[in-house]
């Protein structure tokens, strides 16, 4: 199913007359389409472009990426598997509003120092989410780790230090939940095996039999490490 292969994708309809497709920095397929064109026609167009789309999706940053501009208002990104749109407002607090019926979630962000505050907020959320997941999996795997740190590195998703201290980039929040769980299990598995040997992958597979599928997203979407 092309719809599945293309995920995450977004169809933006406007007054234009033709179809166009690009891959943005989230590895998201963005389709621009005329207002009244049927989904069937859109997907038949995408099916024809399948090879090109998958190639560019896999390559990550290309010439068609949409990195957030200086003004973050309206910027939409993928946050733990949900489309999330930033709205700047004159207040002082960050407010999060869940979208219902397929609508995007919204982050209301103070206008002042918006980028700095957003990163701080993402890090706080990452800390809560990764700590919860790591504690839960460590219990299940019968192991423990000395500490867990949220980093802002753009070079890798996560790491496990020689002393079993865990590091996670807050940008992992851009990944779907299943992928986040995979990264947590991956790093915890390094407590058993400090390498990527067969024995290591056997540990990962024991806890997450479908890890290969969960891992795919990280390979396709490395470009999002550049955002914020
Ligand atoms: Zn590893």
PDB file of C-alpha atoms and ligand atoms in Angstrom:
ATOM      1  CA  UNK A   1       0.000   0.000   0.000  1.00  0.00           C
ATOM      2  CA  UNK A   2       1.544   3.248  -1.113  1.00  0.00           C
ATOM      3  CA  UNK A   3      -0.282   5.130   1.683  1.00  0.00           C
ATOM      4  CA  UNK A   4       1.635   3.072   4.257  1.00  0.00           C
ATOM      5  CA  UNK A   5       4.989   3.395   2.509  1.00  0.00           C
ATOM      6  CA  UNK A   6       4.729   7.137   2.269  1.00  0.00           C
ATOM      7  CA  UNK A   7       3.972   7.774   5.937  1.00  0.00           C
ATOM      8  CA  UNK A   8       4.334  10.368   7.277  1.00  0.00           C
ATOM      9  CA  UNK A   9       2.738  12.356   4.491  1.00  0.00           C
ATOM     10  CA  UNK A  10       0.649  15.477   4.273  1.00  0.00           C
ATOM     11  CA  UNK A  11      -1.655  16.631   1.505  1.00  0.00           C
ATOM     12  CA  UNK A  12      -2.002  20.393   1.202  1.00  0.00           C
ATOM     13  CA  UNK A  13      -4.819  21.566  -1.019  1.00  0.00           C
ATOM     14  CA  UNK A  14      -4.941  24.988  -2.623  1.00  0.00           C
ATOM     15  CA  UNK A  15      -6.032  26.855  -5.749  1.00  0.00           C
ATOM     16  CA  UNK A  16      -3.200  25.394  -7.787  1.00  0.00           C
ATOM     17  CA  UNK A  17      -3.888  23.442 -10.983  1.00  0.00           C
ATOM     18  CA  UNK A  18      -1.239  20.739 -10.853  1.00  0.00           C
ATOM     19  CA  UNK A  19       0.126  18.184  -8.409  1.00  0.00           C
ATOM     20  CA  UNK A  20       3.573  18.507  -6.890  1.00  0.00           C
ATOM     21  CA  UNK A  21       5.440  16.433  -4.333  1.00  0.00           C
ATOM     22  CA  UNK A  22       8.467  17.146  -2.158  1.00  0.00           C
ATOM     23  CA  UNK A  23      10.223  15.586   0.816  1.00  0.00           C
ATOM     24  CA  UNK A  24      10.781  17.856   3.766  1.00  0.00           C
ATOM     25  CA  UNK A  25      13.283  17.626   6.592  1.00  0.00           C
ATOM     26  CA  UNK A  26      11.044  15.303   8.583  1.00  0.00           C
ATOM     27  CA  UNK A  27      11.195  12.748   5.796  1.00  0.00           C
ATOM     28  CA  UNK A  28       7.590  13.686   5.290  1.00  0.00           C
ATOM     29  CA  UNK A  29       6.094  13.525   1.850  1.00  0.00           C
ATOM     30  CA  UNK A  30       4.353  16.821   1.219  1.00  0.00           C
ATOM     31  CA  UNK A  31       1.882  16.758  -1.635  1.00  0.00           C
ATOM     32  CA  UNK A  32       0.460  19.975  -3.036  1.00  0.00           C
ATOM     33  CA  UNK A  33      -2.804  19.356  -4.794  1.00  0.00           C
ATOM     34  CA  UNK A  34      -5.697  21.228  -6.403  1.00  0.00           C
ATOM     35  CA  UNK A  35      -8.629  21.759  -4.050  1.00  0.00           C
ATOM     36  CA  UNK A  36     -11.055  19.292  -5.551  1.00  0.00           C
ATOM     37  CA  UNK A  37      -8.796  16.548  -6.880  1.00  0.00           C
ATOM     38  CA  UNK A  38      -9.842  13.064  -5.670  1.00  0.00           C
ATOM     39  CA  UNK A  39      -7.570  11.110  -3.333  1.00  0.00           C
ATOM     40  CA  UNK A  40      -7.613   8.321  -5.889  1.00  0.00           C
ATOM     41  CA  UNK A  41      -5.967  10.562  -8.481  1.00  0.00           C
ATOM     42  CA  UNK A  42      -3.469  11.867  -5.977  1.00  0.00           C
ATOM     43  CA  UNK A  43      -2.403   8.384  -4.950  1.00  0.00           C
ATOM     44  CA  UNK A  44      -2.197   7.182  -8.519  1.00  0.00           C
ATOM     45  CA  UNK A  45       0.201  10.093  -9.170  1.00  0.00           C
ATOM     46  CA  UNK A  46       2.199   9.150  -6.066  1.00  0.00           C
ATOM     47  CA  UNK A  47       2.340   5.523  -7.160  1.00  0.00           C
ATOM     48  CA  UNK A  48       3.957   6.629 -10.425  1.00  0.00           C
ATOM     49  CA  UNK A  49       6.502   8.680  -8.486  1.00  0.00           C
ATOM     50  CA  UNK A  50       7.082   5.934  -5.910  1.00  0.00           C
ATOM     51  CA  UNK A  51      10.718   5.157  -6.783  1.00  0.00           C
ATOM     52  CA  UNK A  52      11.737   8.830  -6.716  1.00  0.00           C
ATOM     53  CA  UNK A  53       9.894   9.492  -3.459  1.00  0.00           C
ATOM     54  CA  UNK A  54      11.351   6.531  -1.578  1.00  0.00           C
ATOM     55  CA  UNK A  55      14.853   7.327  -2.812  1.00  0.00           C
ATOM     56  CA  UNK A  56      14.653  10.909  -1.567  1.00  0.00           C
ATOM     57  CA  UNK A  57      12.937   9.946   1.655  1.00  0.00           C
ATOM     58  CA  UNK A  58      15.810   7.546   2.367  1.00  0.00           C
ATOM     59  CA  UNK A  59      18.429  10.169   1.572  1.00  0.00           C
ATOM     60  CA  UNK A  60      17.146  12.578   4.167  1.00  0.00           C
ATOM     61  CA  UNK A  61      18.173  16.177   3.698  1.00  0.00           C
ATOM     62  CA  UNK A  62      17.731  17.131   0.074  1.00  0.00           C
ATOM     63  CA  UNK A  63      17.211  20.398  -1.701  1.00  0.00           C
ATOM     64  CA  UNK A  64      13.515  20.407  -0.942  1.00  0.00           C
ATOM     65  CA  UNK A  65      13.611  20.406   2.834  1.00  0.00           C
ATOM     66  CA  UNK A  66      11.516  22.738   4.936  1.00  0.00           C
ATOM     67  CA  UNK A  67      13.538  23.730   7.956  1.00  0.00           C
ATOM     68  CA  UNK A  68      11.759  26.073  10.348  1.00  0.00           C
ATOM     69  CA  UNK A  69      12.386  29.706   9.486  1.00  0.00           C
ATOM     70  CA  UNK A  70      13.186  32.418  12.035  1.00  0.00           C
ATOM     71  CA  UNK A  71       9.477  32.896  12.659  1.00  0.00           C
ATOM     72  CA  UNK A  72       8.181  29.599  14.029  1.00  0.00           C
ATOM     73  CA  UNK A  73       4.503  30.505  13.787  1.00  0.00           C
ATOM     74  CA  UNK A  74       2.682  27.893  11.725  1.00  0.00           C
ATOM     75  CA  UNK A  75       5.613  25.466  11.589  1.00  0.00           C
ATOM     76  CA  UNK A  76       4.292  21.909  11.605  1.00  0.00           C
ATOM     77  CA  UNK A  77       6.313  18.921  12.721  1.00  0.00           C
ATOM     78  CA  UNK A  78       5.928  15.344  13.816  1.00  0.00           C
ATOM     79  CA  UNK A  79       5.929  14.905  17.600  1.00  0.00           C
ATOM     80  CA  UNK A  80       5.696  11.340  18.935  1.00  0.00           C
ATOM     81  CA  UNK A  81       3.677  10.316  15.952  1.00  0.00           C
ATOM     82  CA  UNK A  82       1.313  13.305  15.898  1.00  0.00           C
ATOM     83  CA  UNK A  83       1.318  16.311  13.610  1.00  0.00           C
ATOM     84  CA  UNK A  84       1.947  19.337  15.758  1.00  0.00           C
ATOM     85  CA  UNK A  85       1.682  22.972  14.729  1.00  0.00           C
ATOM     86  CA  UNK A  86       3.356  25.872  16.490  1.00  0.00           C
ATOM     87  CA  UNK A  87       1.338  28.996  17.222  1.00  0.00           C
ATOM     88  CA  UNK A  88       3.127  31.998  18.648  1.00  0.00           C
ATOM     89  CA  UNK A  89       1.191  34.088  21.133  1.00  0.00           C
ATOM     90  CA  UNK A  90       1.999  37.019  23.418  1.00  0.00           C
ATOM     91  CA  UNK A  91       1.693  34.988  26.657  1.00  0.00           C
ATOM     92  CA  UNK A  92       4.458  33.652  28.861  1.00  0.00           C
ATOM     93  CA  UNK A  93       3.580  29.969  29.218  1.00  0.00           C
ATOM     94  CA  UNK A  94       3.808  27.105  26.744  1.00  0.00           C
ATOM     95  CA  UNK A  95       0.410  25.484  26.302  1.00  0.00           C
ATOM     96  CA  UNK A  96      -0.259  22.228  24.551  1.00  0.00           C
ATOM     97  CA  UNK A  97      -3.619  21.462  22.979  1.00  0.00           C
ATOM     98  CA  UNK A  98      -4.499  18.010  21.620  1.00  0.00           C
ATOM     99  CA  UNK A  99      -6.163  18.024  18.230  1.00  0.00           C
ATOM    100  CA  UNK A 100      -9.348  16.030  17.876  1.00  0.00           C
ATOM    101  CA  UNK A 101     -10.826  14.330  14.799  1.00  0.00           C
ATOM    102  CA  UNK A 102      -7.576  14.280  12.887  1.00  0.00           C
ATOM    103  CA  UNK A 103      -6.715  17.928  13.577  1.00  0.00           C
ATOM    104  CA  UNK A 104      -3.096  18.745  14.410  1.00  0.00           C
ATOM    105  CA  UNK A 105      -1.998  19.162  18.010  1.00  0.00           C
ATOM    106  CA  UNK A 106      -1.048  22.756  18.760  1.00  0.00           C
ATOM    107  CA  UNK A 107       1.816  24.132  20.825  1.00  0.00           C
ATOM    108  CA  UNK A 108       1.128  27.711  21.892  1.00  0.00           C
ATOM    109  CA  UNK A 109       4.537  29.234  22.256  1.00  0.00           C
ATOM    110  CA  UNK A 110       5.480  32.631  23.732  1.00  0.00           C
ATOM    111  CA  UNK A 111       6.657  35.049  21.032  1.00  0.00           C
ATOM    112  CA  UNK A 112       9.653  36.069  23.082  1.00  0.00           C
ATOM    113  CA  UNK A 113      12.621  33.637  22.888  1.00  0.00           C
ATOM    114  CA  UNK A 114      10.314  31.191  21.134  1.00  0.00           C
ATOM    115  CA  UNK A 115      12.991  28.869  19.809  1.00  0.00           C
ATOM    116  CA  UNK A 116      14.892  28.699  23.093  1.00  0.00           C
ATOM    117  CA  UNK A 117      11.713  27.977  25.015  1.00  0.00           C
ATOM    118  CA  UNK A 118      10.571  25.353  22.562  1.00  0.00           C
ATOM    119  CA  UNK A 119      13.851  23.455  22.871  1.00  0.00           C
ATOM    120  CA  UNK A 120      13.663  23.647  26.659  1.00  0.00           C
ATOM    121  CA  UNK A 121      10.086  22.330  26.552  1.00  0.00           C
ATOM    122  CA  UNK A 122      11.041  19.514  24.176  1.00  0.00           C
ATOM    123  CA  UNK A 123      13.923  18.536  26.467  1.00  0.00           C
ATOM    124  CA  UNK A 124      11.658  18.446  29.523  1.00  0.00           C
ATOM    125  CA  UNK A 125       9.178  16.244  27.695  1.00  0.00           C
ATOM    126  CA  UNK A 126      11.976  14.036  26.428  1.00  0.00           C
ATOM    127  CA  UNK A 127      13.287  13.624  29.969  1.00  0.00           C
ATOM    128  CA  UNK A 128       9.869  12.517  31.234  1.00  0.00           C
ATOM    129  CA  UNK A 129       9.113  10.198  28.313  1.00  0.00           C
ATOM    130  CA  UNK A 130      12.532   8.538  28.012  1.00  0.00           C
ATOM    131  CA  UNK A 131      12.899   8.118  31.784  1.00  0.00           C
ATOM    132  CA  UNK A 132       9.515   6.425  31.989  1.00  0.00           C
ATOM    133  CA  UNK A 133      10.298   4.118  29.050  1.00  0.00           C
ATOM    134  CA  UNK A 134      13.822   3.299  30.254  1.00  0.00           C
ATOM    135  CA  UNK A 135      12.637   2.485  33.795  1.00  0.00           C
ATOM    136  CA  UNK A 136       9.839   0.310  32.461  1.00  0.00           C
ATOM    137  CA  UNK A 137      12.118  -1.618  30.065  1.00  0.00           C
ATOM    138  CA  UNK A 138      14.980  -1.905  32.555  1.00  0.00           C
ATOM    139  CA  UNK A 139      12.578  -3.562  35.011  1.00  0.00           C
ATOM    140  CA  UNK A 140      11.397  -5.960  32.362  1.00  0.00           C
ATOM    141  CA  UNK A 141      14.973  -6.766  31.300  1.00  0.00           C
ATOM    142  CA  UNK A 142      16.142  -7.111  34.900  1.00  0.00           C
ATOM    143  CA  UNK A 143      18.890  -4.491  34.625  1.00  0.00           C
ATOM    144  CA  UNK A 144      19.673  -1.005  35.890  1.00  0.00           C
ATOM    145  CA  UNK A 145      21.592   2.042  34.678  1.00  0.00           C
ATOM    146  CA  UNK A 146      23.326   4.765  36.705  1.00  0.00           C
ATOM    147  CA  UNK A 147      21.810   7.803  34.923  1.00  0.00           C
ATOM    148  CA  UNK A 148      19.826   9.068  31.985  1.00  0.00           C
ATOM    149  CA  UNK A 149      20.598  12.344  30.234  1.00  0.00           C
ATOM    150  CA  UNK A 150      18.803  14.254  27.506  1.00  0.00           C
ATOM    151  CA  UNK A 151      21.214  15.737  24.991  1.00  0.00           C
ATOM    152  CA  UNK A 152      20.905  18.181  22.115  1.00  0.00           C
ATOM    153  CA  UNK A 153      23.349  16.373  19.857  1.00  0.00           C
ATOM    154  CA  UNK A 154      22.652  16.465  16.148  1.00  0.00           C
ATOM    155  CA  UNK A 155      25.059  13.629  15.448  1.00  0.00           C
ATOM    156  CA  UNK A 156      23.227  10.606  16.810  1.00  0.00           C
ATOM    157  CA  UNK A 157      19.927   9.565  18.350  1.00  0.00           C
ATOM    158  CA  UNK A 158      21.190   8.013  21.558  1.00  0.00           C
ATOM    159  CA  UNK A 159      24.130   6.298  23.217  1.00  0.00           C
ATOM    160  CA  UNK A 160      25.086   4.012  26.089  1.00  0.00           C
ATOM    161  CA  UNK A 161      28.355   4.922  27.829  1.00  0.00           C
ATOM    162  CA  UNK A 162      30.944   2.418  29.114  1.00  0.00           C
ATOM    163  CA  UNK A 163      29.507   2.869  32.629  1.00  0.00           C
ATOM    164  CA  UNK A 164      25.956   2.202  31.272  1.00  0.00           C
ATOM    165  CA  UNK A 165      24.870   5.850  31.549  1.00  0.00           C
ATOM    166  CA  UNK A 166      22.246   6.508  28.886  1.00  0.00           C
ATOM    167  CA  UNK A 167      22.019   9.538  26.575  1.00  0.00           C
ATOM    168  CA  UNK A 168      19.064  10.381  24.354  1.00  0.00           C
ATOM    169  CA  UNK A 169      18.762  13.287  21.928  1.00  0.00           C
ATOM    170  CA  UNK A 170      15.568  15.225  22.536  1.00  0.00           C
ATOM    171  CA  UNK A 171      15.050  15.069  18.758  1.00  0.00           C
ATOM    172  CA  UNK A 172      13.979  11.456  19.152  1.00  0.00           C
ATOM    173  CA  UNK A 173      10.635  12.977  20.097  1.00  0.00           C
ATOM    174  CA  UNK A 174      10.101  13.522  16.370  1.00  0.00           C
ATOM    175  CA  UNK A 175       9.910   9.751  15.959  1.00  0.00           C
ATOM    176  CA  UNK A 176       6.811   7.597  16.374  1.00  0.00           C
ATOM    177  CA  UNK A 177       6.282   5.951  19.761  1.00  0.00           C
ATOM    178  CA  UNK A 178       7.229   2.452  18.533  1.00  0.00           C
ATOM    179  CA  UNK A 179      10.562   3.817  17.328  1.00  0.00           C
ATOM    180  CA  UNK A 180      11.240   5.614  20.617  1.00  0.00           C
ATOM    181  CA  UNK A 181      10.604   2.347  22.454  1.00  0.00           C
ATOM    182  CA  UNK A 182      13.024   0.613  20.102  1.00  0.00           C
ATOM    183  CA  UNK A 183      15.816   3.115  20.799  1.00  0.00           C
ATOM    184  CA  UNK A 184      15.324   2.673  24.543  1.00  0.00           C
ATOM    185  CA  UNK A 185      15.541  -1.110  24.235  1.00  0.00           C
ATOM    186  CA  UNK A 186      18.546  -0.778  21.916  1.00  0.00           C
ATOM    187  CA  UNK A 187      20.503   1.328  24.410  1.00  0.00           C
ATOM    188  CA  UNK A 188      19.538  -0.865  27.364  1.00  0.00           C
ATOM    189  CA  UNK A 189      20.641  -3.946  25.389  1.00  0.00           C
ATOM    190  CA  UNK A 190      24.141  -2.421  25.312  1.00  0.00           C
ATOM    191  CA  UNK A 191      24.272  -3.076  29.041  1.00  0.00           C
ATOM    192  CA  UNK A 192      24.482  -6.758  28.064  1.00  0.00           C
ATOM    193  CA  UNK A 193      26.577  -6.318  24.930  1.00  0.00           C
ATOM    194  CA  UNK A 194      28.796  -3.272  24.293  1.00  0.00           C
ATOM    195  CA  UNK A 195      28.809  -3.734  20.512  1.00  0.00           C
ATOM    196  CA  UNK A 196      26.518  -4.474  17.588  1.00  0.00           C
ATOM    197  CA  UNK A 197      27.312  -8.179  17.382  1.00  0.00           C
ATOM    198  CA  UNK A 198      24.865 -10.977  16.659  1.00  0.00           C
ATOM    199  CA  UNK A 199      24.548 -11.521  20.380  1.00  0.00           C
ATOM    200  CA  UNK A 200      23.535  -7.878  20.808  1.00  0.00           C
ATOM    201  CA  UNK A 201      20.813  -8.034  18.156  1.00  0.00           C
ATOM    202  CA  UNK A 202      19.551 -11.262  19.702  1.00  0.00           C
ATOM    203  CA  UNK A 203      18.953  -9.376  22.959  1.00  0.00           C
ATOM    204  CA  UNK A 204      17.086  -6.598  21.134  1.00  0.00           C
ATOM    205  CA  UNK A 205      15.012  -9.133  19.227  1.00  0.00           C
ATOM    206  CA  UNK A 206      14.137 -11.024  22.367  1.00  0.00           C
ATOM    207  CA  UNK A 207      12.377  -7.952  23.740  1.00  0.00           C
ATOM    208  CA  UNK A 208      11.204  -6.436  20.461  1.00  0.00           C
ATOM    209  CA  UNK A 209      10.715  -9.108  17.797  1.00  0.00           C
ATOM    210  CA  UNK A 210       9.696  -6.426  15.242  1.00  0.00           C
ATOM    211  CA  UNK A 211      12.669  -4.138  15.940  1.00  0.00           C
ATOM    212  CA  UNK A 212      13.712  -3.980  12.279  1.00  0.00           C
ATOM    213  CA  UNK A 213      10.458  -2.327  11.343  1.00  0.00           C
ATOM    214  CA  UNK A 214      10.682   0.112  14.264  1.00  0.00           C
ATOM    215  CA  UNK A 215      14.293   0.943  13.342  1.00  0.00           C
ATOM    216  CA  UNK A 216      13.423   1.840   9.748  1.00  0.00           C
ATOM    217  CA  UNK A 217      12.152   5.291  10.667  1.00  0.00           C
ATOM    218  CA  UNK A 218      15.537   6.325  12.075  1.00  0.00           C
ATOM    219  CA  UNK A 219      17.290   5.403   8.851  1.00  0.00           C
ATOM    220  CA  UNK A 220      14.808   7.273   6.699  1.00  0.00           C
ATOM    221  CA  UNK A 221      14.537  10.379   8.845  1.00  0.00           C
ATOM    222  CA  UNK A 222      18.051  11.254   9.985  1.00  0.00           C
ATOM    223  CA  UNK A 223      17.497  14.716   8.532  1.00  0.00           C
ATOM    224  CA  UNK A 224      15.211  15.692  11.400  1.00  0.00           C
ATOM    225  CA  UNK A 225      18.219  15.709  13.722  1.00  0.00           C
ATOM    226  CA  UNK A 226      18.923  19.134  12.209  1.00  0.00           C
ATOM    227  CA  UNK A 227      15.707  20.707  13.420  1.00  0.00           C
ATOM    228  CA  UNK A 228      15.617  23.138  16.389  1.00  0.00           C
TER     229      UNK A 228
HETATM  230 ZN1  LIG B   1      24.021   0.743  19.496  1.00  0.00          ZN
END
